[in-house]
Coordinates of C-alpha atoms and ligand atoms in Angstrom, one line a residue:
M1 CA 95.3 -108.5 -14.6
D2 CA 95.8 -104.7 -13.4
F3 CA 92.7 -103.6 -11.5
S4 CA 94.2 -99.8 -11.0
F5 CA 93.4 -96.4 -12.8
T6 CA 95.8 -94.2 -14.1
P7 CA 96.6 -91.0 -12.0
E8 CA 95.3 -89.1 -15.0
Q9 CA 92.0 -91.1 -14.5
I10 CA 91.8 -90.7 -10.6
A11 CA 92.5 -86.9 -11.2
F12 CA 89.9 -86.7 -13.7
R13 CA 87.4 -88.3 -11.7
E14 CA 87.9 -86.0 -8.7
Q15 CA 87.4 -83.1 -11.2
V16 CA 84.2 -84.4 -12.5
L17 CA 83.0 -85.2 -8.9
K18 CA 83.6 -81.8 -7.7
F19 CA 81.9 -80.4 -10.6
A20 CA 78.8 -82.5 -10.3
E21 CA 78.6 -81.8 -6.4
K22 CA 78.8 -78.3 -7.0
E23 CA 76.9 -77.7 -10.3
L24 CA 74.6 -80.6 -10.6
A25 CA 73.4 -81.8 -7.1
P26 CA 71.5 -78.4 -6.3
L27 CA 69.5 -78.8 -9.3
A28 CA 68.5 -82.5 -9.0
G29 CA 65.9 -82.4 -6.3
P30 CA 63.9 -79.7 -7.9
S31 CA 64.0 -81.4 -11.2
D32 CA 62.8 -84.7 -9.5
R33 CA 59.8 -83.0 -7.9
S34 CA 58.7 -81.1 -10.8
G35 CA 59.4 -83.5 -13.3
E36 CA 60.5 -80.8 -15.7
W37 CA 63.7 -80.8 -17.9
S38 CA 66.3 -78.6 -16.6
W39 CA 68.2 -76.7 -19.6
D40 CA 70.3 -75.4 -17.0
A41 CA 71.7 -78.8 -15.7
W42 CA 72.0 -79.8 -19.6
R43 CA 74.1 -76.8 -20.3
K44 CA 76.3 -77.0 -17.3
L45 CA 76.9 -80.9 -18.4
A46 CA 77.7 -79.8 -22.1
D47 CA 80.0 -76.9 -21.1
F48 CA 81.8 -79.1 -18.8
G49 CA 82.8 -81.4 -22.1
I50 CA 81.0 -84.7 -20.9
L51 CA 78.4 -85.0 -23.8
G52 CA 80.9 -86.0 -26.5
L53 CA 83.8 -87.2 -24.1
H54 CA 84.3 -90.3 -26.2
F55 CA 84.0 -88.6 -29.6
P56 CA 86.9 -88.2 -31.6
E57 CA 88.5 -84.6 -31.3
Q58 CA 87.6 -83.6 -35.0
Y59 CA 83.9 -83.9 -34.0
G60 CA 84.4 -81.7 -30.9
G61 CA 84.9 -84.7 -28.4
A62 CA 88.2 -85.7 -26.2
A63 CA 88.6 -89.0 -27.4
A64 CA 88.4 -90.5 -23.9
D65 CA 88.5 -94.3 -23.8
V66 CA 85.6 -96.5 -22.3
V67 CA 87.0 -96.7 -18.7
T68 CA 87.6 -93.2 -18.3
T69 CA 84.2 -92.3 -19.8
C70 CA 82.6 -94.6 -17.3
M71 CA 84.5 -93.2 -14.2
A72 CA 83.1 -89.9 -15.5
G73 CA 79.7 -91.3 -15.3
E74 CA 80.2 -92.7 -12.0
A75 CA 81.5 -89.5 -10.7
L76 CA 78.8 -87.7 -12.2
G77 CA 76.2 -90.1 -10.6
E78 CA 77.9 -90.1 -7.2
G79 CA 78.4 -86.0 -7.4
G80 CA 75.1 -85.1 -9.1
A81 CA 72.9 -87.5 -7.6
D82 CA 70.3 -87.0 -10.6
A83 CA 69.4 -90.3 -12.3
G84 CA 67.1 -88.7 -14.8
L85 CA 69.8 -86.3 -16.3
M86 CA 72.0 -89.1 -16.4
L87 CA 69.6 -91.3 -18.3
A88 CA 69.1 -88.5 -20.6
Y89 CA 72.8 -88.1 -21.3
G90 CA 73.3 -91.8 -21.9
A91 CA 70.4 -91.9 -24.7
H92 CA 71.9 -88.6 -26.1
S93 CA 75.6 -89.7 -26.1
F94 CA 75.8 -93.6 -26.4
L95 CA 72.6 -94.8 -28.1
C96 CA 72.1 -91.8 -30.7
G97 CA 75.6 -90.3 -30.5
D98 CA 78.0 -93.4 -30.5
T99 CA 75.6 -95.3 -33.1
I100 CA 76.1 -92.4 -35.6
L101 CA 79.8 -92.1 -35.0
K102 CA 80.0 -96.0 -35.6
H103 CA 77.8 -96.3 -38.2
G104 CA 77.4 -92.9 -40.0
T105 CA 78.8 -91.6 -43.1
D106 CA 81.4 -88.8 -43.1
G107 CA 78.7 -86.4 -44.1
Q108 CA 76.2 -87.5 -41.3
K109 CA 79.1 -87.3 -38.5
Q110 CA 80.2 -83.9 -39.8
K111 CA 76.5 -82.9 -39.6
F112 CA 75.4 -84.3 -36.3
L113 CA 78.4 -85.2 -34.2
P114 CA 79.7 -81.6 -33.4
G115 CA 76.2 -80.6 -32.2
L116 CA 75.6 -83.4 -30.2
A117 CA 79.2 -83.0 -28.5
T118 CA 78.3 -79.3 -27.4
G119 CA 74.7 -80.1 -26.5
R120 CA 73.3 -77.6 -29.1
L121 CA 71.6 -80.9 -30.5
V122 CA 69.6 -83.3 -28.2
G123 CA 70.1 -87.0 -29.2
A124 CA 67.6 -89.9 -28.7
M125 CA 67.1 -93.4 -30.1
G126 CA 63.6 -94.9 -30.7
L127 CA 63.3 -98.9 -31.0
T128 CA 60.8 -99.8 -28.4
E129 CA 57.1 -99.6 -29.6
P130 CA 53.8 -100.1 -27.7
G131 CA 53.8 -103.8 -29.1
A132 CA 57.4 -104.3 -29.1
G133 CA 59.7 -104.1 -26.0
S134 CA 61.5 -107.0 -25.1
D135 CA 61.1 -108.6 -28.4
A136 CA 62.5 -105.7 -30.1
A137 CA 62.9 -107.5 -33.4
S138 CA 59.0 -107.6 -33.7
I139 CA 58.7 -103.8 -34.4
R140 CA 56.2 -102.9 -36.7
T141 CA 57.3 -99.2 -37.7
R142 CA 57.7 -99.3 -41.4
A143 CA 59.8 -97.3 -43.8
V144 CA 59.1 -97.7 -47.4
R145 CA 61.5 -95.9 -50.1
D146 CA 60.0 -93.3 -52.1
G147 CA 62.4 -91.5 -54.6
E148 CA 64.7 -89.7 -52.6
H149 CA 63.0 -90.3 -49.2
W150 CA 61.9 -93.0 -47.0
V151 CA 58.3 -92.6 -45.9
L152 CA 58.0 -93.7 -42.1
N153 CA 54.6 -95.0 -40.6
G154 CA 54.5 -96.2 -36.9
T155 CA 54.8 -95.2 -33.3
K156 CA 58.0 -95.7 -30.7
T157 CA 57.2 -95.5 -27.1
F158 CA 59.2 -94.8 -24.1
I159 CA 61.7 -92.9 -25.9
T160 CA 64.2 -91.0 -23.3
N161 CA 64.6 -87.4 -24.6
G162 CA 61.8 -87.8 -27.0
P163 CA 60.0 -84.5 -26.3
I164 CA 63.3 -82.4 -26.6
A165 CA 65.1 -84.1 -29.1
D166 CA 66.4 -82.7 -32.4
V167 CA 68.1 -85.8 -33.9
V168 CA 66.7 -89.2 -33.2
V169 CA 68.1 -92.7 -34.4
V170 CA 64.9 -94.8 -35.3
Y171 CA 64.7 -98.5 -36.3
A172 CA 62.1 -99.3 -38.7
V173 CA 61.4 -102.4 -40.9
T174 CA 62.3 -101.9 -44.6
N175 CA 62.1 -105.6 -45.6
P176 CA 59.3 -107.4 -43.7
D177 CA 60.1 -110.9 -45.2
H178 CA 63.8 -110.6 -43.6
G179 CA 62.7 -110.6 -39.7
A180 CA 65.4 -108.9 -37.7
M181 CA 67.6 -108.4 -40.7
G182 CA 64.8 -106.4 -42.6
I183 CA 65.1 -103.7 -39.9
S184 CA 67.2 -100.4 -40.7
G185 CA 68.3 -97.4 -38.8
F186 CA 67.5 -93.8 -39.8
I187 CA 68.2 -90.4 -38.6
V188 CA 65.1 -88.4 -38.0
E189 CA 65.5 -84.8 -37.6
K190 CA 63.1 -82.5 -35.6
G191 CA 60.8 -80.5 -37.9
T192 CA 60.6 -83.4 -40.5
P193 CA 57.1 -83.3 -41.8
G194 CA 55.0 -86.2 -40.3
F195 CA 57.0 -86.8 -37.3
S196 CA 55.9 -85.7 -34.0
A197 CA 56.8 -86.1 -30.2
G198 CA 53.9 -87.1 -27.7
T199 CA 53.4 -85.3 -24.5
P200 CA 55.9 -86.1 -21.7
F201 CA 54.9 -89.3 -19.5
H202 CA 54.6 -88.8 -15.8
K203 CA 57.2 -91.2 -14.3
I204 CA 57.8 -92.6 -10.8
C205 CA 61.6 -92.5 -11.3
V206 CA 64.3 -90.7 -13.8
R207 CA 61.7 -87.7 -13.6
A208 CA 64.1 -85.1 -14.7
S209 CA 64.5 -87.2 -18.2
Q210 CA 61.6 -86.7 -20.4
T211 CA 60.0 -89.6 -22.1
S212 CA 57.4 -89.9 -24.6
E213 CA 56.1 -91.6 -27.7
L214 CA 57.5 -90.7 -31.1
V215 CA 54.7 -90.7 -33.9
F216 CA 55.2 -91.1 -37.6
E217 CA 52.7 -90.3 -40.2
D218 CA 54.0 -90.4 -43.4
A219 CA 57.3 -88.8 -42.2
R220 CA 59.4 -88.1 -45.2
V221 CA 63.3 -88.8 -44.2
P222 CA 65.7 -87.9 -46.9
A223 CA 67.3 -91.1 -48.2
A224 CA 70.7 -89.5 -47.1
N225 CA 69.5 -90.1 -43.5
L226 CA 69.6 -94.0 -43.8
L227 CA 71.9 -94.8 -41.2
G228 CA 74.5 -97.6 -41.8
Q229 CA 73.7 -100.5 -44.4
E230 CA 69.9 -101.4 -45.2
G231 CA 68.9 -104.3 -43.2
Y232 CA 71.6 -103.9 -40.5
G233 CA 69.6 -101.8 -38.0
F234 CA 69.1 -104.6 -35.6
V235 CA 72.7 -105.4 -35.5
M236 CA 73.3 -101.6 -35.0
A237 CA 71.0 -101.4 -32.0
L238 CA 72.4 -104.6 -30.5
G239 CA 75.8 -102.9 -30.8
T240 CA 74.8 -100.2 -28.2
V241 CA 74.6 -103.0 -25.6
E242 CA 78.2 -102.6 -24.7
W243 CA 77.7 -99.0 -23.7
D244 CA 74.2 -99.7 -21.8
R245 CA 76.2 -102.5 -19.7
S246 CA 78.8 -100.1 -19.1
A247 CA 78.6 -96.2 -19.4
L248 CA 74.7 -96.3 -18.9
L249 CA 75.1 -98.5 -15.9
A250 CA 78.1 -96.3 -14.3
P251 CA 76.2 -93.4 -12.8
G252 CA 73.9 -96.0 -11.0
V253 CA 76.8 -97.2 -9.5
G254 CA 78.0 -93.9 -8.4
G255 CA 74.5 -93.4 -7.0
A256 CA 74.9 -96.4 -4.6
R257 CA 78.3 -94.9 -3.6
R258 CA 76.7 -91.7 -2.7
A259 CA 73.8 -93.7 -0.9
L260 CA 76.6 -95.6 1.1
R261 CA 78.2 -92.4 2.0
E262 CA 74.9 -90.7 3.1
C263 CA 73.9 -94.1 5.1
T264 CA 77.3 -94.0 6.8
R265 CA 77.2 -90.5 8.1
Y266 CA 73.3 -90.8 9.1
S267 CA 73.9 -93.9 11.0
T268 CA 76.8 -92.3 12.9
E269 CA 74.7 -89.1 13.6
R270 CA 71.3 -90.9 14.4
S271 CA 71.1 -92.1 18.0
Q272 CA 68.5 -94.6 19.3
F273 CA 68.5 -96.4 22.9
G274 CA 71.4 -94.0 23.7
R275 CA 73.8 -94.9 20.9
P276 CA 74.5 -94.4 17.1
I277 CA 72.4 -96.7 15.3
N278 CA 75.5 -98.0 13.3
R279 CA 76.3 -99.8 16.8
F280 CA 73.5 -102.3 16.1
Q281 CA 74.9 -105.1 14.1
A282 CA 71.7 -105.0 12.0
I283 CA 72.3 -101.7 10.7
G284 CA 76.2 -102.8 10.3
H285 CA 75.2 -105.5 8.2
K286 CA 72.9 -103.4 5.7
L287 CA 76.1 -101.1 5.4
A288 CA 78.2 -103.9 4.6
D289 CA 75.8 -105.4 2.1
I290 CA 75.7 -101.8 0.4
R291 CA 79.4 -101.9 0.5
I292 CA 79.6 -104.9 -1.0
Y293 CA 77.2 -104.1 -3.7
V294 CA 79.2 -101.1 -4.7
E295 CA 82.4 -103.2 -4.9
A296 CA 81.0 -105.8 -6.9
A297 CA 78.6 -103.5 -9.4
R298 CA 82.1 -101.5 -10.1
L299 CA 84.1 -104.5 -11.0
L300 CA 81.1 -105.8 -13.3
V301 CA 81.0 -102.4 -14.9
Y302 CA 84.6 -101.9 -15.6
R303 CA 85.2 -105.5 -16.9
V304 CA 82.9 -104.6 -19.6
A305 CA 84.3 -101.2 -20.2
W306 CA 88.0 -102.4 -20.2
K307 CA 87.4 -105.3 -22.8
K308 CA 85.7 -102.7 -24.9
D309 CA 88.8 -100.8 -24.8
Q310 CA 91.0 -104.0 -25.6
G311 CA 88.8 -104.3 -28.7
Q312 CA 87.5 -107.6 -27.3
P313 CA 84.0 -108.8 -28.6
L314 CA 81.1 -108.2 -26.3
N315 CA 80.8 -111.3 -23.9
H316 CA 77.0 -111.7 -23.8
M317 CA 77.4 -113.9 -20.4
E318 CA 79.3 -111.2 -18.7
A319 CA 77.1 -108.2 -20.1
A320 CA 73.9 -109.8 -19.3
I321 CA 75.5 -110.7 -15.6
A322 CA 76.5 -107.0 -15.1
K323 CA 73.0 -105.5 -16.1
L324 CA 71.2 -108.4 -13.9
Y325 CA 73.3 -107.9 -10.8
I326 CA 73.6 -104.0 -11.0
G327 CA 69.6 -103.9 -11.5
E328 CA 68.2 -106.4 -9.1
Q329 CA 70.9 -106.0 -6.4
G330 CA 70.7 -102.2 -6.6
V331 CA 67.1 -102.4 -5.5
L332 CA 68.0 -104.4 -2.7
S333 CA 70.7 -102.1 -1.7
A334 CA 68.1 -99.0 -2.0
S335 CA 65.7 -100.6 0.1
D336 CA 68.4 -101.2 2.8
A337 CA 69.5 -97.4 2.6
V338 CA 65.9 -96.4 3.1
Q339 CA 65.7 -98.7 6.0
I340 CA 68.6 -97.3 7.7
F341 CA 67.0 -93.9 7.3
G342 CA 63.9 -95.2 9.2
G343 CA 60.9 -92.8 8.5
Y344 CA 63.1 -90.1 7.2
G345 CA 64.1 -92.4 4.3
L346 CA 60.5 -92.1 2.9
M347 CA 60.8 -88.4 2.8
E348 CA 61.3 -86.6 -0.5
E349 CA 64.2 -84.4 0.8
Y350 CA 66.2 -87.3 1.7
P351 CA 67.8 -88.5 -1.4
V352 CA 67.9 -91.9 -0.3
S353 CA 64.1 -91.9 -1.1
R354 CA 65.0 -90.8 -4.6
F355 CA 67.7 -93.2 -5.1
F356 CA 65.0 -96.1 -3.9
R357 CA 62.9 -95.1 -6.8
E358 CA 65.7 -94.6 -9.6
C359 CA 66.8 -98.1 -8.8
K360 CA 64.0 -99.8 -10.1
L361 CA 64.8 -98.6 -13.7
A362 CA 67.8 -100.6 -14.3
T363 CA 65.7 -103.9 -13.8
I364 CA 63.6 -102.7 -16.9
G365 CA 64.9 -100.3 -19.3
G366 CA 67.5 -101.5 -21.8
G367 CA 66.4 -105.2 -21.2
T368 CA 64.9 -106.5 -18.2
S369 CA 66.1 -108.7 -15.7
E370 CA 64.2 -111.7 -17.1
I371 CA 65.7 -111.3 -20.4
Q372 CA 69.1 -110.9 -19.1
K373 CA 68.5 -114.4 -17.1
M374 CA 67.2 -115.9 -20.5
I375 CA 70.5 -114.7 -22.0
I376 CA 72.9 -116.3 -19.1
S377 CA 70.9 -119.5 -19.1
K378 CA 71.1 -119.7 -22.9
T379 CA 74.7 -119.0 -22.9
L380 CA 75.4 -121.6 -20.6
F381 CA 73.9 -124.4 -22.8
A382 CA 76.0 -122.7 -25.7
N383 CA 79.2 -123.5 -23.7
E384 CA 80.1 -120.1 -23.8
G385 CA 79.7 -119.5 -19.9
Ligands
FAD1 C1 62.2 -94.6 -18.1 C2 62.4 -95.4 -19.6 C3 63.2 -94.9 -20.7 C4 63.3 -95.8 -21.7 N1 64.1 -95.2 -22.8 C5 63.9 -95.8 -24.0 C6 64.5 -95.2 -25.0 O1 65.4 -94.2 -25.2 N2 64.5 -95.9 -26.2 C7 63.8 -97.1 -26.5 O2 63.9 -97.5 -27.7 N3 63.3 -97.6 -25.5 C8 63.3 -97.2 -24.1 N4 62.8 -97.7 -22.9 C9 62.1 -99.0 -23.2 C10 62.7 -100.1 -22.4 O3 63.8 -100.6 -22.9 C11 61.5 -101.1 -22.4 O4 60.6 -100.9 -21.4 C12 62.1 -102.5 -22.0 O5 62.9 -103.2 -23.0 C13 60.9 -103.5 -21.7 O6 60.2 -103.5 -22.7 P1 58.3 -103.6 -22.3 O7 58.6 -102.3 -21.2 O8 57.7 -103.3 -23.4 O9 58.3 -104.8 -21.6 P2 57.8 -106.3 -22.1 O10 58.7 -106.6 -23.1 O11 56.3 -106.1 -22.3 O12 57.9 -107.1 -20.8 C14 57.0 -107.2 -19.6 C15 57.5 -108.1 -18.7 O13 57.4 -109.6 -19.5 C16 58.6 -109.9 -19.0 N5 59.1 -110.8 -20.3 C17 59.1 -110.4 -21.6 N6 59.6 -111.4 -22.6 C18 59.9 -112.4 -21.6 C19 60.5 -113.7 -21.9 N7 60.9 -114.1 -23.2 N8 60.8 -114.4 -20.8 C20 60.6 -114.2 -19.6 N9 59.8 -112.8 -19.4 C21 59.4 -112.0 -20.5 C22 59.7 -108.9 -18.9 O14 60.8 -109.2 -18.2 C23 58.9 -108.0 -18.1 O15 58.8 -108.5 -16.7 C24 62.6 -97.2 -21.9 C25 61.8 -97.5 -20.7 C26 61.7 -96.8 -19.7 C27 60.9 -97.1 -18.5

């Protein structure tokens, strides 16, 4: 087993890190404080070629493999320190873009992917509803065929990029008698009659990303916008889990690396009782715990990514362990980071305070920690573990 990255991957990582430190980091604090979307940061990310990195070249991408894509995400998270922007990128490129890439017709791919790769179009994915979160198969948004259209009715909630999206992959029930296999995917375009986005929610974390409801009131979606096979939507949604447990988690791991760097520097510079605080064992142990977290989290993310590159089927146990560990242990590491900074750690201008808030999302979004434990324990009994 080879744990090393190629020299090209390492050089690319350095390039992304420098870009993120120079171009994205200065914008992160202001967008977090205002809660406003930064088109400036989005443009920079797009112009750097990140949004369609893993798309084939014919659709404006660079055909990067999953490990390289994760390395870019990790470097963006470390250098840019903007978890909100990273969430927007994840929803756009993977939950929306990759689903179209994997399941779209040639026509759909030609129509949407080049615009998503350049950032001219913003993508989103709508699965969650007010009454259906963890139990995603119980969604109620209904799609009924009417001639050359599907008519959608229902409400999605917590949708990342909802207020700014041009293209949304939406999941709706096409056959209520078939349970999860009665759900289908649709590409819904901004401007579709009967389709609207709610006002952005005020969040305590990932504030730079815009999150809202999506409302469908007799929204008429062209039949040509059915995505994949009818009844195959839930399988398609589950298919994004591999990206969710690799490329979407990678920026958070990068964020932890940055927090460690800042804690190491601060604990060297800050003195109490006549010596740098890193000389106190209690502080040294916290630094060690954060370092261990970074190491383990990276291994978990890159294992999922590497297996995807090898074409190996998703191992549900490994994916759930990655999500659970990175989320729960990330919260503990962020708490340690704030503790090392003392009172300053609670001040907004210190990025560790933001890291502390941002970390909580990974225990909820894209599948809660409780659901990951449920998957892990069920898999144990299915003898897969
Ligand atoms: C900032 C943000 C961005 C998001 N972006 C998107 C997006 O772009 N697209 C999208 O579709 N969704 C998105 N989501 C939704 C997200 O995936 C859901 O919030 C998540 O799946 C949990 O659903 P819920 O919030 O309805 O919680 P619930 O499912 O109502 O859970 C509430 C609590 O009950 C627990 N629970 C539920 N079922 C069980 C069980 N069987 N056993 C044990 N405990 C259980 C949960 O773990 C949790 O602690 C986003 C959410 C947030 C906060």
